[in-house]
Amino acid sequence: MSFSRQTTLWSQATVTGVGVHSGKPVSLTLGPAPVDAGYIFVRTGLEGADREIQANAKSVIATEFATVLGDREGPLVSTAEHVLAALRGMGVDNATVEIDGPEVPIMDGSAAAFVAAIDQAGIVEQGARRRFIQVLKPVQVAIGDSFGELRPHAAGFRAEIEINFANPVIGRQSYVLDLNPETFRRDIARARTFGCMNDVARLWSAGFALGASFENSVVFDDDKLLNTEGLRYADECARHKVLDAVGDLALAGLPILGAYRSVRGGHKLNNAVLCALMADRSAWKIVEADAAHVQNVPARRGRASADVTSGMLGGMIAPAFGPDVS
């Protein structure tokens, strides 16, 4: 990882798009946050005051079709995994995510737009050392024919993802990522969400996935890819599963020093493994970056500075149903 000190955004940057479930316009603004704040979602546009929620494993209330964050009052923001992946993948420790609707915009189905927003805002070092969750022993979860494991890996965070779909066009794929901003930007950020046409059609007919389209999803039928522009990577489906895993595990609250292996997994498995790790206090500890390796890295400035926005996030929503339903 590039920085030994914590980082945040230098300024704000906004992206606009549609929610994959509702199909309605939504605006999302990334902005700075204080040391040790982590990722804070701020819901605006509600009747009364804005409301906020801390993005951590305790805030996850649904994982069936996307990662949904909420509190005791119910769901608050859906499809959080792509923007979380961008923040963690690009090495941002503390940030606010201000959103004026119940879903993070799907954009092109990848994390590329959020990486571009981070580039626009710029990343700045903060005065405190970066902290990590270091995995001390293997933690494993099996759900049906899906298997996930977090194990010690002191060199950083590694994702080892394997998928195996009955659809012969997707089939069996695997991808291994040693996470840093360069590898995330080059190898993972542009991988799009995906699904099979029969699943998408079923969701559409039920009134879900109203924002899904060929512009934001990779779609297969029984014997071919339906997107006329083709794939961005030959193994784009496996790479997108890596993207999802990075986003879901960002809900640890701190960067993880460990290796994550997933076989036939998805949001539900990712969350289950993270919760299993958090529940076993003998399986992890919090460590700080070595002070001897703190570097004075100059900030990359965006176009304008901005104050941190705070508030409370709320409102009842239904989970977003994306075409990647595994």
Short mmCIF file of C-alpha atoms in Angstrom, two decimals:
data_model
loop_
_atom_site.label_atom_id
_atom_site.label_comp_id
_atom_site.label_asym_id
_atom_site.label_seq_id
_atom_site.Cartn_x
_atom_site.Cartn_y
_atom_site.Cartn_z
CA MET A 1 0.00 0.00 0.00
CA SER A 2 1.29 3.40 -0.98
CA PHE A 3 0.60 5.41 2.18
CA SER A 4 1.56 4.65 5.77
CA ARG A 5 -0.64 7.47 6.99
CA GLN A 6 -4.40 7.57 6.77
CA THR A 7 -5.87 9.31 3.74
CA THR A 8 -9.02 11.14 2.81
CA LEU A 9 -10.28 13.11 -0.18
CA TRP A 10 -9.00 16.61 -0.79
CA SER A 11 -12.30 17.94 -2.15
CA GLN A 12 -15.70 16.76 -3.31
CA ALA A 13 -16.66 15.06 -6.56
CA THR A 14 -20.13 14.11 -7.78
CA VAL A 15 -21.43 11.39 -10.08
CA THR A 16 -25.00 11.05 -11.33
CA GLY A 17 -26.77 8.03 -12.73
CA VAL A 18 -29.74 5.77 -12.12
CA GLY A 19 -30.50 3.16 -9.49
CA VAL A 20 -30.37 -0.35 -10.90
CA HIS A 21 -33.55 -1.29 -9.04
CA SER A 22 -35.70 1.82 -9.36
CA GLY A 23 -34.36 3.18 -12.63
CA LYS A 24 -34.68 6.66 -11.08
CA PRO A 25 -31.99 9.36 -11.19
CA VAL A 26 -29.64 9.56 -8.21
CA SER A 27 -26.69 11.78 -7.36
CA LEU A 28 -23.72 10.69 -5.24
CA THR A 29 -21.00 12.97 -3.87
CA LEU A 30 -17.72 11.74 -2.43
CA GLY A 31 -16.04 14.03 0.08
CA PRO A 32 -13.47 14.24 2.88
CA ALA A 33 -13.86 12.84 6.40
CA PRO A 34 -11.80 13.12 9.60
CA VAL A 35 -9.14 10.71 10.83
CA ASP A 36 -10.57 7.33 11.93
CA ALA A 37 -14.00 8.16 10.49
CA GLY A 38 -14.01 5.34 7.96
CA TYR A 39 -16.76 5.50 5.35
CA ILE A 40 -19.90 7.42 6.25
CA PHE A 41 -22.99 7.36 4.03
CA VAL A 42 -25.11 10.51 4.28
CA ARG A 43 -28.63 10.34 2.88
CA THR A 44 -29.99 13.68 1.71
CA GLY A 45 -33.26 14.74 0.11
CA LEU A 46 -35.43 13.31 2.86
CA GLU A 47 -38.27 15.06 4.61
CA GLY A 48 -36.70 16.57 7.67
CA ALA A 49 -33.00 16.19 8.50
CA ASP A 50 -30.35 14.31 6.54
CA ARG A 51 -29.40 10.98 8.11
CA GLU A 52 -26.15 9.05 8.17
CA ILE A 53 -24.85 5.54 8.69
CA GLN A 54 -21.39 4.12 9.31
CA ALA A 55 -20.41 1.62 6.61
CA ASN A 56 -19.38 -1.45 8.57
CA ALA A 57 -20.34 -5.10 8.92
CA LYS A 58 -22.96 -4.32 11.57
CA SER A 59 -24.78 -2.07 9.09
CA VAL A 60 -25.38 -4.85 6.53
CA ILE A 61 -29.03 -5.93 6.57
CA ALA A 62 -29.41 -7.64 3.18
CA THR A 63 -27.10 -9.40 0.71
CA GLU A 64 -29.43 -11.27 -1.62
CA PHE A 65 -28.87 -9.25 -4.79
CA ALA A 66 -26.60 -6.44 -3.54
CA THR A 67 -25.09 -5.21 -0.30
CA VAL A 68 -27.72 -3.18 1.55
CA LEU A 69 -26.87 -1.01 4.55
CA GLY A 70 -29.38 -0.04 7.19
CA ASP A 71 -30.15 0.36 10.86
CA ARG A 72 -32.90 -0.62 13.29
CA GLU A 73 -35.38 1.48 11.32
CA GLY A 74 -34.78 -0.53 8.14
CA PRO A 75 -32.80 -0.36 4.87
CA LEU A 76 -31.05 2.92 4.10
CA VAL A 77 -28.82 2.59 1.03
CA SER A 78 -28.49 -0.25 -1.45
CA THR A 79 -25.82 -1.46 -3.87
CA ALA A 80 -23.03 0.03 -1.80
CA GLU A 81 -20.34 -2.42 -2.89
CA HIS A 82 -18.98 -0.68 -6.02
CA VAL A 83 -18.31 2.70 -4.45
CA LEU A 84 -16.86 0.99 -1.36
CA ALA A 85 -14.58 -1.06 -3.61
CA ALA A 86 -13.34 2.10 -5.32
CA LEU A 87 -12.56 3.80 -2.01
CA ARG A 88 -10.76 0.80 -0.55
CA GLY A 89 -9.09 -0.13 -3.83
CA MET A 90 -7.70 3.37 -4.33
CA GLY A 91 -6.38 3.57 -0.78
CA VAL A 92 -8.86 6.06 0.71
CA ASP A 93 -9.33 5.42 4.43
CA ASN A 94 -11.88 8.08 5.40
CA ALA A 95 -14.66 9.52 3.24
CA THR A 96 -18.24 10.70 3.22
CA VAL A 97 -20.60 9.30 0.60
CA GLU A 98 -23.52 11.69 0.23
CA ILE A 99 -26.45 10.29 -1.73
CA ASP A 100 -29.89 11.72 -2.53
CA GLY A 101 -31.65 8.41 -3.21
CA PRO A 102 -31.98 4.89 -1.79
CA GLU A 103 -29.48 3.31 -4.21
CA VAL A 104 -25.91 4.03 -5.25
CA PRO A 105 -26.06 4.76 -9.00
CA ILE A 106 -25.13 1.73 -11.07
CA MET A 107 -23.17 3.85 -13.61
CA ASP A 108 -21.67 1.42 -16.19
CA GLY A 109 -21.92 -1.54 -13.80
CA SER A 110 -18.32 -1.22 -12.65
CA ALA A 111 -16.35 0.98 -10.23
CA ALA A 112 -14.71 3.07 -12.97
CA ALA A 113 -16.88 6.15 -12.47
CA PHE A 114 -16.14 6.18 -8.75
CA VAL A 115 -12.40 5.85 -9.39
CA ALA A 116 -12.67 8.84 -11.75
CA ALA A 117 -14.48 10.79 -9.01
CA ILE A 118 -11.71 9.95 -6.53
CA ASP A 119 -9.15 11.15 -9.08
CA GLN A 120 -11.09 14.39 -9.49
CA ALA A 121 -11.36 14.98 -5.74
CA GLY A 122 -7.74 14.04 -5.07
CA ILE A 123 -6.29 12.07 -2.16
CA VAL A 124 -4.56 13.76 0.78
CA GLU A 125 -2.59 12.32 3.68
CA GLN A 126 -3.81 12.85 7.22
CA GLY A 127 -1.88 13.14 10.46
CA ALA A 128 -2.55 9.67 11.87
CA ARG A 129 -1.00 6.35 10.99
CA ARG A 130 -3.03 3.94 8.91
CA ARG A 131 -4.46 1.05 10.91
CA PHE A 132 -5.16 -2.47 9.65
CA ILE A 133 -7.08 -5.56 10.66
CA GLN A 134 -4.48 -8.32 10.59
CA VAL A 135 -5.86 -11.83 10.16
CA LEU A 136 -4.18 -14.16 12.67
CA LYS A 137 -5.71 -17.54 11.82
CA PRO A 138 -7.97 -18.98 9.11
CA VAL A 139 -11.72 -18.35 9.36
CA GLN A 140 -13.94 -20.38 7.04
CA VAL A 141 -17.62 -20.37 6.04
CA ALA A 142 -19.53 -22.78 3.79
CA ILE A 143 -23.00 -22.00 2.45
CA GLY A 144 -24.31 -24.79 0.27
CA ASP A 145 -21.75 -25.30 -2.50
CA SER A 146 -20.13 -21.91 -1.77
CA PHE A 147 -16.98 -21.62 0.33
CA GLY A 148 -15.12 -18.63 1.71
CA GLU A 149 -12.02 -18.20 3.83
CA LEU A 150 -9.92 -15.43 5.30
CA ARG A 151 -6.41 -16.47 6.27
CA PRO A 152 -3.18 -14.74 7.35
CA HIS A 153 -1.24 -12.93 4.62
CA ALA A 154 1.08 -10.26 6.01
CA ALA A 155 2.06 -8.80 2.62
CA GLY A 156 -1.25 -6.93 2.21
CA PHE A 157 -4.67 -7.95 0.95
CA ARG A 158 -5.03 -10.73 -1.61
CA ALA A 159 -8.28 -11.91 -3.22
CA GLU A 160 -8.47 -15.37 -4.75
CA ILE A 161 -11.87 -15.67 -6.43
CA GLU A 162 -13.28 -18.64 -8.32
CA ILE A 163 -16.68 -18.78 -10.01
CA ASN A 164 -18.42 -21.70 -11.67
CA PHE A 165 -21.67 -21.04 -13.55
CA ALA A 166 -23.88 -23.56 -15.27
CA ASN A 167 -24.09 -21.16 -18.20
CA PRO A 168 -21.37 -22.48 -20.56
CA VAL A 169 -20.46 -19.00 -21.83
CA ILE A 170 -19.42 -17.96 -18.32
CA GLY A 171 -18.38 -21.38 -17.04
CA ARG A 172 -15.51 -21.64 -14.57
CA GLN A 173 -13.20 -18.67 -14.10
CA SER A 174 -10.74 -17.57 -11.44
CA TYR A 175 -8.73 -14.47 -10.67
CA VAL A 176 -6.10 -13.55 -8.07
CA LEU A 177 -5.53 -9.92 -7.06
CA ASP A 178 -2.86 -8.45 -4.82
CA LEU A 179 -4.61 -5.21 -3.98
CA ASN A 180 -3.04 -1.79 -4.42
CA PRO A 181 -4.29 1.31 -6.25
CA GLU A 182 -2.42 0.43 -9.43
CA THR A 183 -3.73 -3.13 -9.71
CA PHE A 184 -7.25 -2.10 -8.73
CA ARG A 185 -7.39 0.65 -11.34
CA ARG A 186 -5.82 -1.43 -14.11
CA ASP A 187 -7.21 -4.90 -13.51
CA ILE A 188 -10.48 -4.64 -11.56
CA ALA A 189 -12.19 -1.23 -11.59
CA ARG A 190 -13.67 -1.56 -15.11
CA ALA A 191 -15.13 -5.07 -14.66
CA ARG A 192 -18.91 -4.87 -14.95
CA THR A 193 -21.75 -6.63 -13.19
CA PHE A 194 -23.12 -9.57 -15.13
CA GLY A 195 -25.98 -12.02 -15.39
CA CYS A 196 -27.95 -14.36 -17.62
CA MET A 197 -30.83 -13.13 -19.73
CA ASN A 198 -33.36 -15.52 -18.23
CA ASP A 199 -32.59 -14.14 -14.75
CA VAL A 200 -32.73 -10.53 -15.91
CA ALA A 201 -35.98 -11.09 -17.79
CA ARG A 202 -37.53 -12.70 -14.70
CA LEU A 203 -36.55 -9.71 -12.54
CA TRP A 204 -37.82 -7.22 -15.11
CA SER A 205 -41.17 -8.99 -15.33
CA ALA A 206 -41.47 -8.81 -11.54
CA GLY A 207 -40.82 -5.06 -11.59
CA PHE A 208 -37.21 -5.22 -10.39
CA ALA A 209 -33.92 -4.21 -12.05
CA LEU A 210 -35.72 -1.37 -13.81
CA GLY A 211 -32.44 0.49 -14.25
CA ALA A 212 -30.54 -2.49 -15.66
CA SER A 213 -29.55 -2.33 -19.32
CA PHE A 214 -26.82 -3.35 -21.73
CA GLU A 215 -25.17 -0.01 -20.85
CA ASN A 216 -24.54 -1.12 -17.26
CA SER A 217 -24.54 -4.92 -17.32
CA VAL A 218 -22.85 -7.78 -19.12
CA VAL A 219 -25.64 -10.13 -20.21
CA PHE A 220 -25.43 -13.68 -21.54
CA ASP A 221 -28.00 -16.02 -23.00
CA ASP A 222 -27.52 -19.79 -23.19
CA ASP A 223 -24.85 -19.72 -25.88
CA LYS A 224 -23.45 -16.22 -26.38
CA LEU A 225 -22.69 -12.79 -25.00
CA LEU A 226 -25.45 -10.32 -25.87
CA ASN A 227 -23.50 -7.06 -25.47
CA THR A 228 -22.45 -5.94 -28.93
CA GLU A 229 -19.28 -4.22 -27.68
CA GLY A 230 -17.95 -7.45 -26.17
CA LEU A 231 -16.08 -7.98 -22.92
CA ARG A 232 -13.53 -5.65 -21.35
CA TYR A 233 -11.52 -8.65 -20.12
CA ALA A 234 -11.75 -12.28 -21.18
CA ASP A 235 -12.42 -13.15 -17.51
CA GLU A 236 -14.51 -10.06 -16.74
CA CYS A 237 -17.02 -12.02 -14.68
CA ALA A 238 -14.38 -13.33 -12.26
CA ARG A 239 -12.81 -9.87 -12.03
CA HIS A 240 -16.17 -8.33 -11.15
CA LYS A 241 -16.54 -10.86 -8.36
CA VAL A 242 -13.15 -9.63 -7.08
CA LEU A 243 -14.48 -6.06 -7.24
CA ASP A 244 -17.53 -7.07 -5.22
CA ALA A 245 -15.36 -8.86 -2.65
CA VAL A 246 -13.13 -5.79 -2.20
CA GLY A 247 -16.24 -3.65 -1.63
CA ASP A 248 -17.96 -6.08 0.71
CA LEU A 249 -14.82 -6.62 2.80
CA ALA A 250 -14.29 -2.85 3.01
CA LEU A 251 -17.06 -3.10 5.59
CA ALA A 252 -14.44 -4.43 8.01
CA GLY A 253 -13.92 -0.73 8.71
CA LEU A 254 -10.15 -0.92 8.19
CA PRO A 255 -7.93 -2.37 5.44
CA ILE A 256 -7.42 -6.10 5.89
CA LEU A 257 -4.00 -7.73 6.05
CA GLY A 258 -5.00 -11.17 4.88
CA ALA A 259 -5.96 -13.36 1.94
CA TYR A 260 -9.58 -13.96 1.00
CA ARG A 261 -10.53 -17.06 -0.96
CA SER A 262 -14.02 -17.43 -2.38
CA VAL A 263 -15.46 -20.33 -4.39
CA ARG A 264 -18.88 -19.82 -5.99
CA GLY A 265 -19.44 -16.88 -3.69
CA GLY A 266 -21.26 -13.58 -3.75
CA HIS A 267 -22.36 -10.81 -1.39
CA LYS A 268 -23.94 -13.23 1.09
CA LEU A 269 -20.77 -15.31 1.42
CA ASN A 270 -18.49 -12.27 1.56
CA ASN A 271 -20.50 -10.83 4.42
CA ALA A 272 -20.74 -14.16 6.24
CA VAL A 273 -16.95 -14.63 6.21
CA LEU A 274 -16.37 -11.06 7.39
CA CYS A 275 -18.88 -11.49 10.21
CA ALA A 276 -17.27 -14.80 11.20
CA LEU A 277 -13.89 -13.07 11.40
CA MET A 278 -15.25 -10.18 13.47
CA ALA A 279 -17.00 -12.60 15.85
CA ASP A 280 -13.77 -14.47 16.66
CA ARG A 281 -11.62 -12.01 18.58
CA SER A 282 -8.72 -14.48 18.57
CA ALA A 283 -8.66 -14.45 14.74
CA TRP A 284 -7.58 -10.83 14.25
CA LYS A 285 -5.95 -7.81 15.79
CA ILE A 286 -5.61 -4.15 14.89
CA VAL A 287 -2.11 -3.03 13.96
CA GLU A 288 -0.66 0.32 12.89
CA ALA A 289 1.61 1.06 9.97
CA ASP A 290 5.26 1.02 10.96
CA ALA A 291 6.29 4.56 11.82
CA ALA A 292 9.64 3.89 10.17
CA HIS A 293 7.89 3.52 6.84
CA VAL A 294 5.76 6.66 6.97
CA GLN A 295 6.34 8.59 3.78
CA ASN A 296 5.71 12.24 3.15
CA VAL A 297 3.60 11.74 0.05
CA PRO A 298 2.32 14.98 -1.49
CA ALA A 299 -1.42 15.35 -1.79
CA ARG A 300 -3.12 15.08 -5.15
CA ARG A 301 -5.44 18.03 -5.19
CA GLY A 302 -8.83 18.23 -6.82
CA ARG A 303 -10.47 21.32 -8.23
CA ALA A 304 -11.89 22.82 -5.06
CA SER A 305 -11.73 22.25 -1.33
CA ALA A 306 -14.85 21.39 0.64
CA ASP A 307 -15.96 20.89 4.23
CA VAL A 308 -17.08 17.51 5.52
CA THR A 309 -20.85 17.13 5.40
CA SER A 310 -22.57 15.30 8.24
CA GLY A 311 -26.09 14.32 9.07
CA MET A 312 -28.31 11.32 9.64
CA LEU A 313 -29.29 8.86 6.92
CA GLY A 314 -32.69 7.22 6.75
CA GLY A 315 -35.78 6.21 4.79
CA MET A 316 -37.24 2.81 4.00
CA ILE A 317 -36.16 1.24 0.73
CA ALA A 318 -36.34 -2.11 -0.97
CA PRO A 319 -33.10 -3.90 -1.87
CA ALA A 320 -31.76 -3.21 -5.35
CA PHE A 321 -31.87 -6.21 -7.68
CA GLY A 322 -28.93 -6.24 -10.07
CA PRO A 323 -28.45 -8.72 -12.84
CA ASP A 324 -25.56 -10.39 -11.00
CA VAL A 325 -27.75 -12.61 -8.85
CA SER A 326 -25.25 -15.27 -7.82
#
